Amino acid sequence: MFEEIRPTAISLASKLFERMFCLPLEPQKMKQPLYKSPVVYKGEIGFHGKNSGRLMLYLPCDLADIMVQNFLDLDEGKTKESQKVDMINELCNMICGNLFFQLDQKVAWDLTLPHTNFVPPQEVEKEPTPESVAIDLVAEGSFGVKLVIQFMN
Amino acid sequence: MAYNILIVDDSQTMRKILKKSFILSGFKVGCCLEAVNGQEALNILNSCMVDLILADLNMPVMNGLDMIKALQKDEKHREIPVVLVTTQGSQPHLEEAYALGVKACIQKPFSPELLRDTCSRVVEESHV
């Protein structure tokens, strides 16, 4: 599953960003720190099925603002914190649910309730564990997005 | 004909998207009620009649499947058609949902057209 998960996750996340937020999302060509803000959002959701683990999504605050504006048709400066948290939770839910559905439709994948909080950018740069798939992406050409799928034994 | 709808989803964003999608697709909604979990939906149904319920699966307090099980036990509400709107569309989940009487399942993200076509079919079939 480790080999399959990376291309499927990239393709799925790109499609969701395009469809939901009208934003292009692609893999980072060069590893570079793109998290300029003092804190970033971390969305997290657990999954249980053939494998168990958690999916984590890191997004800079500025990008979350644009995503909510585009998703809910709001003007700049009109977004609320609760809307950003809710949108990231829903995005984690959609990425995780659709990802495991695409990988194996015959398995019942149960998801936990997603939650989102702030973390320092240093957490995003941490090296992934051997049981993890870490994917560095870039949205709208300049906003770093990181997707980590961590499996538990 | 306009239909009264109950949207059951813990995400305020998703409830807004569903309402917006109904408007964009041309599906005629009369009264649109909202609940943040299955228990709140059951409470609302004690005082309001709806033609269709749209429910997520993964919610706090009472999830979508438990809500449907409770509806099935209630003579007054068991005929209300339920459409699941969820990311958890795997075969075992769908089989369980359909066995409980769910009429259709829409996988998130969805287009307004898919929402309209699915809901139109379900409410028409339930009125036959």
JSON list of C-alpha atoms in Angstrom, two decimals, chain A residues 85-138:
[
{"chain": "A", "resi": 85, "resn": "VAL", "atom": "CA", "xyz": [-11.02, 25.15, 11.18]},
{"chain": "A", "resi": 86, "resn": "ASP", "atom": "CA", "xyz": [-14.25, 23.63, 9.88]},
{"chain": "A", "resi": 87, "resn": "MET", "atom": "CA", "xyz": [-13.01, 23.74, 6.28]},
{"chain": "A", "resi": 88, "resn": "ILE", "atom": "CA", "xyz": [-9.68, 22.05, 7.19]},
{"chain": "A", "resi": 89, "resn": "ASN", "atom": "CA", "xyz": [-11.55, 19.38, 9.18]},
{"chain": "A", "resi": 90, "resn": "GLU", "atom": "CA", "xyz": [-13.80, 18.70, 6.21]},
{"chain": "A", "resi": 91, "resn": "LEU", "atom": "CA", "xyz": [-10.84, 18.63, 3.83]},
{"chain": "A", "resi": 92, "resn": "CYS", "atom": "CA", "xyz": [-9.04, 16.05, 6.01]},
{"chain": "A", "resi": 93, "resn": "ASN", "atom": "CA", "xyz": [-12.25, 14.01, 6.09]},
{"chain": "A", "resi": 94, "resn": "MET", "atom": "CA", "xyz": [-12.57, 14.13, 2.29]},
{"chain": "A", "resi": 95, "resn": "ILE", "atom": "CA", "xyz": [-8.91, 13.35, 1.55]},
{"chain": "A", "resi": 96, "resn": "CYS", "atom": "CA", "xyz": [-8.80, 10.46, 4.02]},
{"chain": "A", "resi": 97, "resn": "GLY", "atom": "CA", "xyz": [-12.19, 8.97, 3.15]},
{"chain": "A", "resi": 98, "resn": "ASN", "atom": "CA", "xyz": [-11.66, 9.18, -0.60]},
{"chain": "A", "resi": 99, "resn": "LEU", "atom": "CA", "xyz": [-8.04, 8.00, -0.41]},
{"chain": "A", "resi": 100, "resn": "PHE", "atom": "CA", "xyz": [-8.79, 4.72, 1.34]},
{"chain": "A", "resi": 101, "resn": "PHE", "atom": "CA", "xyz": [-11.97, 4.26, -0.70]},
{"chain": "A", "resi": 102, "resn": "GLN", "atom": "CA", "xyz": [-9.86, 4.48, -3.88]},
{"chain": "A", "resi": 103, "resn": "LEU", "atom": "CA", "xyz": [-7.18, 2.17, -2.51]},
{"chain": "A", "resi": 104, "resn": "ASP", "atom": "CA", "xyz": [-9.58, -0.55, -1.35]},
{"chain": "A", "resi": 105, "resn": "GLN", "atom": "CA", "xyz": [-13.34, -0.24, -1.75]},
{"chain": "A", "resi": 106, "resn": "LYS", "atom": "CA", "xyz": [-14.05, -3.60, -0.16]},
{"chain": "A", "resi": 107, "resn": "VAL", "atom": "CA", "xyz": [-12.66, -2.67, 3.25]},
{"chain": "A", "resi": 108, "resn": "ALA", "atom": "CA", "xyz": [-14.76, -0.69, 5.73]},
{"chain": "A", "resi": 109, "resn": "TRP", "atom": "CA", "xyz": [-12.55, 2.25, 6.65]},
{"chain": "A", "resi": 110, "resn": "ASP", "atom": "CA", "xyz": [-13.75, 4.00, 9.77]},
{"chain": "A", "resi": 111, "resn": "LEU", "atom": "CA", "xyz": [-12.64, 7.56, 10.36]},
{"chain": "A", "resi": 112, "resn": "THR", "atom": "CA", "xyz": [-12.35, 9.43, 13.64]},
{"chain": "A", "resi": 113, "resn": "LEU", "atom": "CA", "xyz": [-13.71, 12.94, 14.01]},
{"chain": "A", "resi": 114, "resn": "PRO", "atom": "CA", "xyz": [-11.19, 15.37, 12.50]},
{"chain": "A", "resi": 115, "resn": "HIS", "atom": "CA", "xyz": [-9.65, 18.18, 14.52]},
{"chain": "A", "resi": 116, "resn": "THR", "atom": "CA", "xyz": [-7.49, 21.19, 13.66]},
{"chain": "A", "resi": 117, "resn": "ASN", "atom": "CA", "xyz": [-5.09, 23.28, 15.71]},
{"chain": "A", "resi": 118, "resn": "PHE", "atom": "CA", "xyz": [-2.06, 25.56, 15.33]},
{"chain": "A", "resi": 119, "resn": "VAL", "atom": "CA", "xyz": [1.50, 24.22, 15.37]},
{"chain": "A", "resi": 120, "resn": "PRO", "atom": "CA", "xyz": [4.91, 25.91, 14.91]},
{"chain": "A", "resi": 121, "resn": "PRO", "atom": "CA", "xyz": [6.41, 25.56, 11.39]},
{"chain": "A", "resi": 122, "resn": "GLN", "atom": "CA", "xyz": [9.26, 23.48, 12.86]},
{"chain": "A", "resi": 123, "resn": "GLU", "atom": "CA", "xyz": [6.81, 20.60, 13.32]},
{"chain": "A", "resi": 124, "resn": "VAL", "atom": "CA", "xyz": [6.14, 20.56, 9.58]},
{"chain": "A", "resi": 125, "resn": "GLU", "atom": "CA", "xyz": [9.85, 20.18, 8.83]},
{"chain": "A", "resi": 126, "resn": "LYS", "atom": "CA", "xyz": [10.27, 17.14, 11.09]},
{"chain": "A", "resi": 127, "resn": "GLU", "atom": "CA", "xyz": [11.59, 14.06, 9.34]},
{"chain": "A", "resi": 128, "resn": "PRO", "atom": "CA", "xyz": [8.88, 11.45, 8.71]},
{"chain": "A", "resi": 129, "resn": "THR", "atom": "CA", "xyz": [9.00, 8.14, 10.56]},
{"chain": "A", "resi": 130, "resn": "PRO", "atom": "CA", "xyz": [9.60, 4.92, 8.55]},
{"chain": "A", "resi": 131, "resn": "GLU", "atom": "CA", "xyz": [5.88, 4.09, 8.85]},
{"chain": "A", "resi": 132, "resn": "SER", "atom": "CA", "xyz": [4.89, 7.42, 7.27]},
{"chain": "A", "resi": 133, "resn": "VAL", "atom": "CA", "xyz": [4.31, 8.73, 3.79]},
{"chain": "A", "resi": 134, "resn": "ALA", "atom": "CA", "xyz": [5.10, 12.48, 3.71]},
{"chain": "A", "resi": 135, "resn": "ILE", "atom": "CA", "xyz": [4.16, 14.50, 0.64]},
{"chain": "A", "resi": 136, "resn": "ASP", "atom": "CA", "xyz": [5.34, 18.07, 0.11]},
{"chain": "A", "resi": 137, "resn": "LEU", "atom": "CA", "xyz": [3.02, 20.03, -2.14]},
{"chain": "A", "resi": 138, "resn": "VAL", "atom": "CA", "xyz": [2.68, 23.60, -3.30]}
]
